[in-house]
Amino acid sequence: MMRWRSGMVSSVRREWRGAIELVVGTPDGMVKALAYPELVGTPVPGDRVLLNVGALVMGLGTGGYALVVALPDRLPPDPAQDGTTRDSGHLVKARYTPLQPILLGVDEEASPHHAVMAAADTLDDMPVVLADLHSALPAILAGIHADRPDARVAYVMTDGGALPAWFSRTLAGLAGHLAGTITTGQAFGGDLEASTVHTGLLATRHVLNADITIVAQGPGNLGTGSTWGFSGVALGEALNATVTLGGRPIGSLRISDGDARPRHRGISHHSLTAYGKVALVPADLPVPADLPADLAKEVTEALAPLTTLHRIVEVPTDGLDAALQASPVPLSTMGRGLLEDHAYFISAAVAGRHAASLLPTSSGPASS
């Protein structure tokens, strides 16, 4: 449960869109803390802050911050809009938690996009790339833009990892490279808010005019080392949603020869479970054409049971290393970069390349 601390802001380390990283003095010593100004206000040195230090105490990787819960002596002002009506939205995220935000959903009656969303019921065969981890996002994007720099790419962030999109420095660094981010389910803080993956997907096509959409959870990942106990099972459900809405699903495979854990070496059991047991409809599963021989053999054998439903596509990798190296944000998964886990990032990039290959020469909404 919650581990509370009270502390004093010593300094501001850095800021990115929606987040401020702080150094806070506590009875336990100095700690690294994170504040979301939209939720708690903007801390400055000298402010007293209330912290949740649970993830920090446990030494969790992605969540290794103390989180600012409140500035008790300097509360932020109320939002400018009238809080007694639904004119500014009534979509509640992180529901019934102390910091639940009330937001305007993309398809609400008060939304300027309501009429478009009310009429939307198909993705028009739009390619949708599905990935297990948030760290795959920039690699998939690099693979798309390596061949189709003109493609409008949107991101649907599901709620399996971080709920605030503001936590992601990757998203802050990809500003200008994505058509937009839509936060779905309990996730929030995107350019648009949606209540479900279905409405999020439809909004990427009909509001953001995307040619391709990438779906993945936010930073962080829940995993228990069991077959079903990981947040990435939602991949299979998102694949089903994509086909239901008339999209073209492409499953990015989590392949690694750099992960020391047996369950994630070769093809991660996350991919095998999500695509092999949760997905009920077919998808394209791209594989790099030039994996090292031993890894390629392992991957082929692991994918064999999935071929009864899905189509395995070998994709050339020429030019993708350069595209990955030119990523506008650092590539990192579980602390490993491109050189330490090349197979992981190149596998994500070929999923993007394959999605780009499905676009017409003059792509849909972006060129209409």
Short mmCIF file of N, CA, C and O in Angstrom, two decimals, residues 54-97:
data_model
loop_
_atom_site.label_atom_id
_atom_site.label_comp_id
_atom_site.label_asym_id
_atom_site.label_seq_id
_atom_site.Cartn_x
_atom_site.Cartn_y
_atom_site.Cartn_z
N GLY A 54 6.56 4.46 -2.23
CA GLY A 54 6.52 3.01 -2.30
C GLY A 54 7.39 2.40 -3.39
O GLY A 54 8.19 1.50 -3.13
N ALA A 55 7.26 2.89 -4.62
CA ALA A 55 8.03 2.33 -5.74
C ALA A 55 9.52 2.61 -5.56
O ALA A 55 10.36 1.78 -5.92
N LEU A 56 9.84 3.76 -5.00
CA LEU A 56 11.24 4.11 -4.77
C LEU A 56 11.87 3.16 -3.75
O LEU A 56 12.98 2.65 -3.93
N VAL A 57 11.16 2.90 -2.66
CA VAL A 57 11.67 2.03 -1.61
C VAL A 57 11.90 0.61 -2.14
O VAL A 57 12.87 -0.06 -1.78
N MET A 58 11.01 0.15 -3.04
CA MET A 58 11.15 -1.19 -3.60
C MET A 58 12.22 -1.29 -4.67
O MET A 58 12.59 -2.38 -5.08
N GLY A 59 12.71 -0.15 -5.14
CA GLY A 59 13.74 -0.16 -6.16
C GLY A 59 13.22 -0.53 -7.53
O GLY A 59 13.96 -1.08 -8.35
N LEU A 60 11.94 -0.25 -7.80
CA LEU A 60 11.39 -0.55 -9.12
C LEU A 60 12.07 0.32 -10.17
O LEU A 60 12.32 1.50 -9.94
N GLY A 61 12.33 -0.25 -11.34
CA GLY A 61 13.09 0.46 -12.37
C GLY A 61 12.35 1.66 -12.92
O GLY A 61 12.68 2.82 -12.65
N THR A 62 11.31 1.42 -13.71
CA THR A 62 10.59 2.52 -14.35
C THR A 62 9.96 3.43 -13.33
O THR A 62 9.94 4.65 -13.48
N GLY A 63 9.44 2.85 -12.27
CA GLY A 63 8.72 3.65 -11.28
C GLY A 63 9.57 4.11 -10.14
O GLY A 63 9.06 4.40 -9.06
N GLY A 64 10.88 4.19 -10.31
CA GLY A 64 11.78 4.49 -9.22
C GLY A 64 11.84 5.94 -8.82
O GLY A 64 12.93 6.51 -8.66
N TYR A 65 10.71 6.57 -8.68
CA TYR A 65 10.62 7.94 -8.19
C TYR A 65 9.76 7.95 -6.93
O TYR A 65 8.85 7.13 -6.78
N ALA A 66 10.02 8.92 -6.06
CA ALA A 66 8.98 9.34 -5.13
C ALA A 66 8.02 10.20 -5.94
O ALA A 66 8.44 10.99 -6.78
N LEU A 67 6.73 10.02 -5.72
CA LEU A 67 5.72 10.76 -6.49
C LEU A 67 5.08 11.82 -5.61
O LEU A 67 4.63 11.53 -4.49
N VAL A 68 5.04 13.03 -6.13
CA VAL A 68 4.43 14.13 -5.39
C VAL A 68 2.92 13.97 -5.43
O VAL A 68 2.30 13.92 -6.49
N VAL A 69 2.33 13.87 -4.25
CA VAL A 69 0.88 13.72 -4.11
C VAL A 69 0.20 15.07 -3.92
O VAL A 69 -0.91 15.28 -4.38
N ALA A 70 0.87 15.97 -3.24
CA ALA A 70 0.26 17.29 -2.99
C ALA A 70 1.30 18.29 -2.53
O ALA A 70 2.35 17.92 -1.98
N LEU A 71 1.00 19.56 -2.78
CA LEU A 71 1.71 20.69 -2.18
C LEU A 71 0.75 21.26 -1.14
O LEU A 71 -0.05 22.16 -1.43
N PRO A 72 0.75 20.76 0.08
CA PRO A 72 -0.32 21.07 1.03
C PRO A 72 -0.39 22.54 1.43
O PRO A 72 -1.46 23.02 1.80
N ASP A 73 0.73 23.24 1.34
CA ASP A 73 0.72 24.64 1.76
C ASP A 73 0.46 25.61 0.61
O ASP A 73 0.36 26.83 0.84
N ARG A 74 0.39 25.08 -0.62
CA ARG A 74 0.19 25.95 -1.79
C ARG A 74 -0.57 25.17 -2.85
O ARG A 74 -0.03 24.72 -3.85
N LEU A 75 -1.88 25.01 -2.60
CA LEU A 75 -2.70 24.24 -3.52
C LEU A 75 -2.85 24.98 -4.85
O LEU A 75 -2.93 26.22 -4.88
N PRO A 76 -2.90 24.25 -5.96
CA PRO A 76 -3.10 24.93 -7.25
C PRO A 76 -4.52 25.48 -7.35
O PRO A 76 -5.44 24.98 -6.67
N PRO A 77 -4.73 26.51 -8.16
CA PRO A 77 -6.09 27.05 -8.32
C PRO A 77 -6.99 26.06 -9.05
O PRO A 77 -6.52 25.16 -9.73
N ASP A 78 -8.28 26.23 -8.89
CA ASP A 78 -9.23 25.41 -9.64
C ASP A 78 -9.09 25.68 -11.13
O ASP A 78 -8.69 26.78 -11.54
N PRO A 79 -9.41 24.70 -11.98
CA PRO A 79 -9.41 24.95 -13.42
C PRO A 79 -10.37 26.10 -13.76
O PRO A 79 -11.33 26.37 -13.03
N ALA A 80 -10.10 26.76 -14.86
CA ALA A 80 -10.87 27.95 -15.23
C ALA A 80 -12.32 27.63 -15.54
O ALA A 80 -13.22 28.44 -15.29
N GLN A 81 -12.58 26.43 -16.09
CA GLN A 81 -13.94 26.12 -16.51
C GLN A 81 -14.85 25.82 -15.32
O GLN A 81 -14.39 25.45 -14.24
N ASP A 82 -16.15 25.97 -15.54
CA ASP A 82 -17.16 25.69 -14.53
C ASP A 82 -17.13 24.20 -14.20
O ASP A 82 -17.33 23.36 -15.06
N GLY A 83 -16.95 23.88 -12.94
CA GLY A 83 -16.88 22.48 -12.55
C GLY A 83 -18.21 21.84 -12.24
O GLY A 83 -18.26 20.67 -11.87
N THR A 84 -19.30 22.58 -12.42
CA THR A 84 -20.62 22.03 -12.08
C THR A 84 -21.35 21.48 -13.30
O THR A 84 -22.44 20.93 -13.15
N THR A 85 -20.79 21.64 -14.50
CA THR A 85 -21.44 21.15 -15.71
C THR A 85 -20.51 20.18 -16.43
O THR A 85 -19.35 19.99 -16.06
N ARG A 86 -21.03 19.58 -17.51
CA ARG A 86 -20.24 18.66 -18.32
C ARG A 86 -19.70 19.35 -19.59
O ARG A 86 -19.20 18.68 -20.49
N ASP A 87 -19.77 20.68 -19.61
CA ASP A 87 -19.39 21.39 -20.83
C ASP A 87 -17.91 21.24 -21.16
O ASP A 87 -17.51 21.40 -22.31
N SER A 88 -17.11 20.95 -20.16
CA SER A 88 -15.68 20.75 -20.40
C SER A 88 -15.27 19.28 -20.25
O SER A 88 -14.09 18.96 -20.14
N GLY A 89 -16.27 18.41 -20.26
CA GLY A 89 -16.01 16.98 -20.21
C GLY A 89 -16.35 16.36 -18.87
O GLY A 89 -16.33 17.05 -17.84
N HIS A 90 -16.65 15.07 -18.91
CA HIS A 90 -16.93 14.36 -17.66
C HIS A 90 -16.31 12.96 -17.64
O HIS A 90 -16.71 12.09 -16.89
N LEU A 91 -15.27 12.79 -18.47
CA LEU A 91 -14.58 11.51 -18.52
C LEU A 91 -13.59 11.45 -17.36
O LEU A 91 -12.63 12.21 -17.31
N VAL A 92 -13.83 10.56 -16.41
CA VAL A 92 -12.99 10.45 -15.22
C VAL A 92 -11.98 9.32 -15.44
O VAL A 92 -12.36 8.20 -15.78
N LYS A 93 -10.70 9.62 -15.28
CA LYS A 93 -9.64 8.62 -15.41
C LYS A 93 -9.00 8.38 -14.04
O LYS A 93 -9.12 9.19 -13.13
N ALA A 94 -8.28 7.26 -13.93
CA ALA A 94 -7.77 6.82 -12.63
C ALA A 94 -8.90 6.91 -11.61
O ALA A 94 -8.75 7.46 -10.51
N ARG A 95 -10.02 6.34 -11.99
CA ARG A 95 -11.28 6.56 -11.28
C ARG A 95 -11.24 6.12 -9.82
O ARG A 95 -10.74 5.05 -9.48
N TYR A 96 -11.82 7.00 -9.00
CA TYR A 96 -11.98 6.77 -7.56
C TYR A 96 -10.64 6.59 -6.84
O TYR A 96 -10.59 5.97 -5.77
N THR A 97 -9.60 7.14 -7.43
CA THR A 97 -8.35 7.31 -6.71
C THR A 97 -8.28 8.77 -6.27
O THR A 97 -8.98 9.63 -6.83
#
